[in-house]
Short mmCIF file of C-alpha atoms in Angstrom, two decimals:
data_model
loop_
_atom_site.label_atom_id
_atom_site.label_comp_id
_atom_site.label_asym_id
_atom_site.label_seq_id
_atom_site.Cartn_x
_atom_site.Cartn_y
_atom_site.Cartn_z
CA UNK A 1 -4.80 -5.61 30.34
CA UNK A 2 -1.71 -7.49 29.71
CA UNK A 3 -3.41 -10.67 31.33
CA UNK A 4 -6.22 -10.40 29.12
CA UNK A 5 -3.42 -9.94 26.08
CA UNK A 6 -1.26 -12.93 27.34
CA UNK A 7 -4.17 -15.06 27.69
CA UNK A 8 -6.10 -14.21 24.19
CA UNK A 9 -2.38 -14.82 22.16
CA UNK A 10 -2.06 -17.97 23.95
CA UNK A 11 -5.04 -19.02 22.96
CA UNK A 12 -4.85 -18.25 19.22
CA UNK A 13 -1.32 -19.50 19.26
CA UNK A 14 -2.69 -22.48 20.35
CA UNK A 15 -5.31 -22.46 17.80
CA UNK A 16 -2.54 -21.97 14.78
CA UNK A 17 -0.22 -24.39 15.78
CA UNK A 18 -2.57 -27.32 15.60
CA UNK A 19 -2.34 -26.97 12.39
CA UNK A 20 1.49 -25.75 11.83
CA UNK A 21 3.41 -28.09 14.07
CA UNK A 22 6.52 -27.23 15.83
CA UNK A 23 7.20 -23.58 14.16
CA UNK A 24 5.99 -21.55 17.52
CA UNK A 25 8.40 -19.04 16.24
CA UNK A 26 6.99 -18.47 13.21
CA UNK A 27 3.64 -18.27 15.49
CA UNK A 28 4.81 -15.67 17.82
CA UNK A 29 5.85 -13.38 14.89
CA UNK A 30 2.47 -13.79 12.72
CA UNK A 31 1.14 -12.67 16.12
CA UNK A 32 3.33 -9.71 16.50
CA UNK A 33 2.56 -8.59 12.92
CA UNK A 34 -1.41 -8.89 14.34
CA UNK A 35 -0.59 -6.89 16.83
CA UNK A 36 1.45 -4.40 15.81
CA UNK A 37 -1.26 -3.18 13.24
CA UNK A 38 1.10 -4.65 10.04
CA UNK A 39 0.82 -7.28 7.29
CA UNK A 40 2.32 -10.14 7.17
CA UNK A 41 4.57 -12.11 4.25
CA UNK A 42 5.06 -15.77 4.74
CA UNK A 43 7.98 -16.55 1.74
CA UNK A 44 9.30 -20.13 1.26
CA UNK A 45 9.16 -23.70 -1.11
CA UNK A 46 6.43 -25.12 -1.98
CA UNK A 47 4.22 -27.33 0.65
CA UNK A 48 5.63 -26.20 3.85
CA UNK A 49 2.41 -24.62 5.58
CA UNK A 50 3.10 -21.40 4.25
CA UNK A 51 -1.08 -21.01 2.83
CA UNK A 52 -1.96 -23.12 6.20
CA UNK A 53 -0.58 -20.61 8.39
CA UNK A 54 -2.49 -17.57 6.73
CA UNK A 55 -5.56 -19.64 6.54
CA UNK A 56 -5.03 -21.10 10.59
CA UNK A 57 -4.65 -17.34 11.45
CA UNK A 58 -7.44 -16.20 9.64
CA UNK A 59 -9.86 -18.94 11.11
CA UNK A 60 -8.98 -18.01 14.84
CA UNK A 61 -10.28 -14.85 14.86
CA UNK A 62 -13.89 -14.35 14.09
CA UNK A 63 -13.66 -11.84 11.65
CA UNK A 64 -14.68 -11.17 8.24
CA UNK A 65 -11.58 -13.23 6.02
CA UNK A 66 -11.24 -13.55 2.48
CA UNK A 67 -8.93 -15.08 0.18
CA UNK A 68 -7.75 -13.95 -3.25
CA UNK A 69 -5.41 -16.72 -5.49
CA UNK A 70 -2.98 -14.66 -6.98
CA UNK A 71 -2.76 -15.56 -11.29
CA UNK A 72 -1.03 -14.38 -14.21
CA UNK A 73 -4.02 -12.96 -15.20
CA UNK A 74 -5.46 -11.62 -11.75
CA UNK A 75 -6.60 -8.07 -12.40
CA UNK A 76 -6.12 -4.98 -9.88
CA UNK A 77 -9.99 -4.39 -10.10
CA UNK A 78 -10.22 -8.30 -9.41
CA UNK A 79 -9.02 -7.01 -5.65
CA UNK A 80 -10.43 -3.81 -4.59
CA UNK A 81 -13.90 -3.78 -6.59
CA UNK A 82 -15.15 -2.06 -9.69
CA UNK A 83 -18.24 0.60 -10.76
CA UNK A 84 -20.68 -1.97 -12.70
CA UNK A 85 -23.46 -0.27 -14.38
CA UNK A 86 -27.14 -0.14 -12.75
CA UNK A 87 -29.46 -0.29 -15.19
CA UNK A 88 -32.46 0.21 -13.13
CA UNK A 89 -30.88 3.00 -11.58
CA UNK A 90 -29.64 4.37 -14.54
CA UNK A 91 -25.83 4.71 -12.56
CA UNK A 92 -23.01 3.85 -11.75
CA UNK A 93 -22.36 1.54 -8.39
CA UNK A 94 -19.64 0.32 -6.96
CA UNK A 95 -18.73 -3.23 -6.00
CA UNK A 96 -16.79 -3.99 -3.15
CA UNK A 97 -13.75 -6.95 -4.17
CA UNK A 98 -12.50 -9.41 -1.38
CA UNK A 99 -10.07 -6.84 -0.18
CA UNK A 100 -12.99 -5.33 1.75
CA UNK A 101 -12.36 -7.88 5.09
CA UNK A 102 -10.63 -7.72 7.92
CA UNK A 103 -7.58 -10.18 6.85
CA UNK A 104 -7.10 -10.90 3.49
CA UNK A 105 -5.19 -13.88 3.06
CA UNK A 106 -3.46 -13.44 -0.67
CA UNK A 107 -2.11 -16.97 -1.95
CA UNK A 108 1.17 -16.98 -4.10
CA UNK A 109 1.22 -12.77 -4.42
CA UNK A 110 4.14 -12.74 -6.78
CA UNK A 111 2.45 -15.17 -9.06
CA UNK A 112 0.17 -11.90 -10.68
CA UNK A 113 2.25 -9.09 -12.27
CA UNK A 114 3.30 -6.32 -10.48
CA UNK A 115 0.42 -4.02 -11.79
CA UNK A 116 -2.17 -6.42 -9.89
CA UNK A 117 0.68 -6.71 -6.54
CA UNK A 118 0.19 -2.67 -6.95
CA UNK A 119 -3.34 -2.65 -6.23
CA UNK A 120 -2.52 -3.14 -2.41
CA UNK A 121 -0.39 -0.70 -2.27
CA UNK A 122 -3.01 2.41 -1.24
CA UNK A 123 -4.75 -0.58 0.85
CA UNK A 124 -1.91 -2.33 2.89
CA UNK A 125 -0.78 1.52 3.84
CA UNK A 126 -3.67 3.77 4.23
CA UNK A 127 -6.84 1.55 4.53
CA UNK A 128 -8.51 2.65 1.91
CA UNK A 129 -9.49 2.00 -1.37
CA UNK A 130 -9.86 4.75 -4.03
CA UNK A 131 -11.85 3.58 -7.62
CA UNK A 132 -13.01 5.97 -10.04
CA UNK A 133 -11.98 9.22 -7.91
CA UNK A 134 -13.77 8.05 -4.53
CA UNK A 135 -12.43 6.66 -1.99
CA UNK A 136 -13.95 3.36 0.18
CA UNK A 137 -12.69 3.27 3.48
CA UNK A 138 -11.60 -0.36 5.12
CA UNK A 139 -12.81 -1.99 8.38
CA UNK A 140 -10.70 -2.91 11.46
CA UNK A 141 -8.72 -4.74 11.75
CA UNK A 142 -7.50 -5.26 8.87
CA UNK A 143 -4.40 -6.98 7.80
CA UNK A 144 -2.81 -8.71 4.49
CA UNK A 145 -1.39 -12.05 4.97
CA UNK A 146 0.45 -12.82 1.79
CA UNK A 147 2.63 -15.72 0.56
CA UNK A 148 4.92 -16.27 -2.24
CA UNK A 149 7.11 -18.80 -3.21
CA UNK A 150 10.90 -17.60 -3.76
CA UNK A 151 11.74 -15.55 -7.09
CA UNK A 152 13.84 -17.87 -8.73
CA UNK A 153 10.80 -20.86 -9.17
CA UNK A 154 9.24 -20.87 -12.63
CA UNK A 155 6.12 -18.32 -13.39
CA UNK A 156 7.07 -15.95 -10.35
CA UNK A 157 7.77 -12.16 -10.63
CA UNK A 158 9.76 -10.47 -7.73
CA UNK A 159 7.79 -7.97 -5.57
CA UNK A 160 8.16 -4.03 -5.82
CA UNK A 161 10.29 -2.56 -3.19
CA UNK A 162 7.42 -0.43 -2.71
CA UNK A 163 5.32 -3.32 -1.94
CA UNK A 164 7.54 -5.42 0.32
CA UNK A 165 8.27 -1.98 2.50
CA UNK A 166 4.63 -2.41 3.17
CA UNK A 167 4.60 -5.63 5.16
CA UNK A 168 6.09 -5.43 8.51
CA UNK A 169 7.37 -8.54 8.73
CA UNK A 170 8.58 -11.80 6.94
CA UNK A 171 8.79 -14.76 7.93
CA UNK A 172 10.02 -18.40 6.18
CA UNK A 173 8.56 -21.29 7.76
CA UNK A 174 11.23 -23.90 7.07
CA UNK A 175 11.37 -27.82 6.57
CA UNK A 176 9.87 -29.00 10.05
CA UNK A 177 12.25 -31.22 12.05
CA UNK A 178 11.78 -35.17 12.26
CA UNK A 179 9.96 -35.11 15.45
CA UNK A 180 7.36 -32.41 13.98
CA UNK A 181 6.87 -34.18 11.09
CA UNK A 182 6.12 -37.38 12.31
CA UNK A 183 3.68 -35.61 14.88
CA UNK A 184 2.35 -33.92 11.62
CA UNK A 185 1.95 -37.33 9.82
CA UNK A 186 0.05 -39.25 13.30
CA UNK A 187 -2.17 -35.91 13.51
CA UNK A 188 -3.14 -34.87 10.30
CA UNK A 189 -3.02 -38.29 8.18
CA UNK A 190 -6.55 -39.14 8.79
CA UNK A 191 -7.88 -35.68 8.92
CA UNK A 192 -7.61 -32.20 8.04
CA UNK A 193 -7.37 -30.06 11.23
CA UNK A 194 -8.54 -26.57 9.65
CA UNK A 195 -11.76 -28.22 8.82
CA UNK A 196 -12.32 -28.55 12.97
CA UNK A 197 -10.42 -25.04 13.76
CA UNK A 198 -12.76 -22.64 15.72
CA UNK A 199 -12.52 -18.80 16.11
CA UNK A 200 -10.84 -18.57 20.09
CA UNK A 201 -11.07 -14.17 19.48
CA UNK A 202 -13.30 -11.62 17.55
CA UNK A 203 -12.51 -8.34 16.10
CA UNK A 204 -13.47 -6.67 18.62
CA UNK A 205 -10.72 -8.10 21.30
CA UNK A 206 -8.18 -7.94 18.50
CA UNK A 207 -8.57 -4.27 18.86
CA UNK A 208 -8.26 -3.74 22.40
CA UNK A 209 -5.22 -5.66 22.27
CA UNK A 210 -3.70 -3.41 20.11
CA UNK A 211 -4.43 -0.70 21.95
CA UNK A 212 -3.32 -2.20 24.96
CA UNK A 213 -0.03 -2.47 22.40
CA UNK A 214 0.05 0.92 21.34
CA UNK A 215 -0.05 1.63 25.50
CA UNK A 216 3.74 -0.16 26.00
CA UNK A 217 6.12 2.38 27.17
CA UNK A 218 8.96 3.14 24.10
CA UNK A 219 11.96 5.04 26.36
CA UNK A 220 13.40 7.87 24.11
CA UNK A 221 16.91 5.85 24.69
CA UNK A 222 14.79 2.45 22.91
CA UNK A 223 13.48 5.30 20.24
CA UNK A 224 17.17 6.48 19.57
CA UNK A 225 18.25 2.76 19.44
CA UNK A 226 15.70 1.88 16.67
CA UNK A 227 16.65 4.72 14.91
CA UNK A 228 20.20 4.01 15.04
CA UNK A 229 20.01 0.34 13.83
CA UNK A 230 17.41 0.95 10.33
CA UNK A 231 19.88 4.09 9.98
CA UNK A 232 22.92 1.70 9.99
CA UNK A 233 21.35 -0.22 7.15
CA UNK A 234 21.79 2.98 4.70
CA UNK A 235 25.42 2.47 5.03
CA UNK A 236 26.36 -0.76 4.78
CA UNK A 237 28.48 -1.15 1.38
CA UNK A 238 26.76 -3.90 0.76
CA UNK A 239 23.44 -2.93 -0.11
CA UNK A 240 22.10 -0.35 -2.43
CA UNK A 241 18.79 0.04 -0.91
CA UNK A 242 19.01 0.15 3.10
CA UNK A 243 15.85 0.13 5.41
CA UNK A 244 12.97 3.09 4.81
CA UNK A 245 11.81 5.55 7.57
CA UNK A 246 8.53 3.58 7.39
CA UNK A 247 10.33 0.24 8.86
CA UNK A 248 11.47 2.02 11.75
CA UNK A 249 8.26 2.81 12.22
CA UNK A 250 7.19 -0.87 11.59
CA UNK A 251 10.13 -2.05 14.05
CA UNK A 252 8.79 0.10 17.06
CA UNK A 253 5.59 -1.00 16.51
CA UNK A 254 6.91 -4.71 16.34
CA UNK A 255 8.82 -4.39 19.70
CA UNK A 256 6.05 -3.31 21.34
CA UNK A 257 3.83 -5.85 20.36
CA UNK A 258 6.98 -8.70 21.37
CA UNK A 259 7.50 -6.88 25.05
CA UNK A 260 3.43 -7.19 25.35
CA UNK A 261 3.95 -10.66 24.59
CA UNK A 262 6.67 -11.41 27.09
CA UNK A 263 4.37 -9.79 29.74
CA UNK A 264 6.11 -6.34 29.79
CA UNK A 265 4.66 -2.57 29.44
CA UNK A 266 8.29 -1.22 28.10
CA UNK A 267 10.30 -1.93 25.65
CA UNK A 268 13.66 -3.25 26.07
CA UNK A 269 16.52 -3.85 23.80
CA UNK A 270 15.94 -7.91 22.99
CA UNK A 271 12.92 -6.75 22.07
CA UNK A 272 14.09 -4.80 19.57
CA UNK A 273 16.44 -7.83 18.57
CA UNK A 274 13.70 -10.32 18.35
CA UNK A 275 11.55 -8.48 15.64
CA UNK A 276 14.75 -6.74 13.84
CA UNK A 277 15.25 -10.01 11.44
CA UNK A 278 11.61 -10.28 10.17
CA UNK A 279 10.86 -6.73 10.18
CA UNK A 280 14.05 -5.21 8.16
CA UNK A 281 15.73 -8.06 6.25
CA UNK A 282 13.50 -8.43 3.53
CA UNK A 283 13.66 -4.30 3.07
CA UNK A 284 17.44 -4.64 1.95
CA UNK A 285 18.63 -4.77 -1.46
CA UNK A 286 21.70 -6.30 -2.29
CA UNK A 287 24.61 -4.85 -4.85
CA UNK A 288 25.63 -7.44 -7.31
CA UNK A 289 28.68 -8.12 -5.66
CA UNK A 290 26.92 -9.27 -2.32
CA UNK A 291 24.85 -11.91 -4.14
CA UNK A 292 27.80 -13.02 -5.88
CA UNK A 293 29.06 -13.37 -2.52
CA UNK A 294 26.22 -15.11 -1.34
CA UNK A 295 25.52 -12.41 1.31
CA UNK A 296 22.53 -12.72 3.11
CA UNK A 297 20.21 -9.73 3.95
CA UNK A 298 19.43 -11.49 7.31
CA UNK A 299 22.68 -11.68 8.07
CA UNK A 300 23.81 -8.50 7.38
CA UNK A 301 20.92 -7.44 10.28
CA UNK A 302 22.31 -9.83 13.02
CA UNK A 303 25.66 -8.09 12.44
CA UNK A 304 24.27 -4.45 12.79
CA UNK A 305 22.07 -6.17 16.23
CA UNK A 306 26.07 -7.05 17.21
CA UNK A 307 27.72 -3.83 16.30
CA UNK A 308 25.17 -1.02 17.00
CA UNK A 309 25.46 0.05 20.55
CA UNK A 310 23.30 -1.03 22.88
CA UNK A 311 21.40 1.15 26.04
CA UNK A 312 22.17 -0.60 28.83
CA UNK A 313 18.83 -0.71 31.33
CA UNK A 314 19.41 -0.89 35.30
CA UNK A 315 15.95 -0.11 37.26
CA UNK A 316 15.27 2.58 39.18
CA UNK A 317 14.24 2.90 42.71
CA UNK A 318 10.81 2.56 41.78
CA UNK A 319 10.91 -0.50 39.92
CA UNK A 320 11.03 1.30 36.62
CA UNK A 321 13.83 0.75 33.93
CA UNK A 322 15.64 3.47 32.41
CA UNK A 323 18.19 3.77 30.18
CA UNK A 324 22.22 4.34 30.58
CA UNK A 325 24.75 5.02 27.48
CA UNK A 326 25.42 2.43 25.16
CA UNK A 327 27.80 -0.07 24.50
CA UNK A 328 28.44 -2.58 22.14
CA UNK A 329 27.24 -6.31 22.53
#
């Protein structure tokens, strides 16, 4: 089953990065948020791929997508559907909104105010939507792929801590070096390469690979680890909101999808490491004094990933791996 995984991801990164050149990183972790069952937020400046990406994604799987442009005056009932009146029935009926797909791809989120970024709150977490006391189950897969452009441009509001807990990972895609931008410039100057981007997977392989995922072997010593690290978070002096219980959750999930990727059924430590960035840095909260001290929340992660000890794996007679005490990096 791993084959079949390595060979499907391959192909949709493939698909994605004809149209986001030279940012396979950025790839492999829009992937692992696929896999892993999660949402995704894609956060940076202005014209840097960050709707292409959501949109390349979207178009390799052959799924149902939709796409909802995030306004100022964006409703909540503009997202999951409203009751309209039937006159012929004389009721009541409900009308699904574009949330009802398998990805939703939502364009500048923190553009609408927070009451509209609330409305996928019950959706992003429990797959459902609930309107006028019943609730509308959604299909699978479904994931959110959401970008913003950073809080401090013009006509922006900041996102809920509630709502940012609910994406597993965040990415920022980054100016592209020279070489990938003048590769960008011979490729896409004369045409637009989403217009000739085909579907490479389907639905229903996207679930089988996650539950090939969900099959990757988590050690306890890996589960303690995890643990250890978002736990680590909730003391650091200088944050005043650390990592929830739901992003460990989100961070084993993560490393199992990244050791699937790498060809593995277990889970080792620079697994852990390769997702920890994305998955927890944009759950911290900074006190006043950090920002004045131009702390970074991403930073503050790689420092726990040096100073949380680490299990160190040897393998067993049998080819296995398991796991001794820990010690630091």
């Amino acid at each position: 089953m791993l084959g079949e995984l390595h060979t499907a991801v391959q192909r949709i990164a493939a698909n994605v990065e004809k149209v986001l050149v030279g940012k396979p990183d950025v790839v492999r972790i829009s992937l692992v948020a696929l896999l892993a069952e999660g949402h995704l937020l894609v956060e940076d400046v202005p014209g840097v791929g960050k709707t292409s990406l959501a949109k390349a994604l979207a178009r390799s799987i052959d799924c149902t997508v939709s796409r909802i442009q995030f306004t100022p005056d964006l409703l909540p009932s503009d997202i999951t559907g409203s009751s309209i009146y039937n006159r012929q029935g004389n009721e009541f009926e409900f009308r699904p909104g574009p949330v009802f797909a398998n990805i939703v791809v939502g364009d500048e989120i923190n553009r609408a105010s927070p009451k509209t970024q609330s409305a996928l709150l019950e959706c992003m977490e429990e797959h459902q939507v609930t309107v006028d006391g019943k609730t509308y189950p959604l299909g699978a897969p479904f994931m959110v792929i959401a970008t913003q452009n950073p809080i401090e441009m013009e006509g922006t509001y900041a996102l809920p801590e509630a709502q940012r807990d609910r994406f597993t990972a965040r990415v920022s895609i980054g100016y592209p070096d020279p070489a990938a931008e003048l590769a960008m410039v011979d490729e896409h100057a004369g045409t637009n390469p989403m217009d000739e981007l085909r579907p490479v997977s389907d639905a229903a392989q996207i679930l089988k690979l996650v539950q090939t995922v969900r099959r990757v072997h988590l050690s306890q010593e890996i589960r303690r680890y995890a643990v250890e690290l978002v736990s680590a978070t909730r003391r650091l002096p200088e944050l005043r909101l650390g990592a929830s219980p739901r992003s460990t959750l989100h961070l084993v999930r993560a490393a199992r999808a990244q050791a699937a990727l790498a060809g593995r059924d277990f889970v080792v430590p620079d697994d852990i490491h390769a997702v920890a960035v994305p998955v927890l840095a944009h759950r911290l909260v900074l006190t006043a004094e950090a920002q004045a001290a131009r702390r970074s929340p991403a930073d503050l992660v790689r420092s726990l990933i040096q100073r949380v000890p680490v299990p160190q794996a040897t393998p067993s007679p049998n080819g296995q791996y398991t796991q001794n005490a820990g010690t630091n990096r």
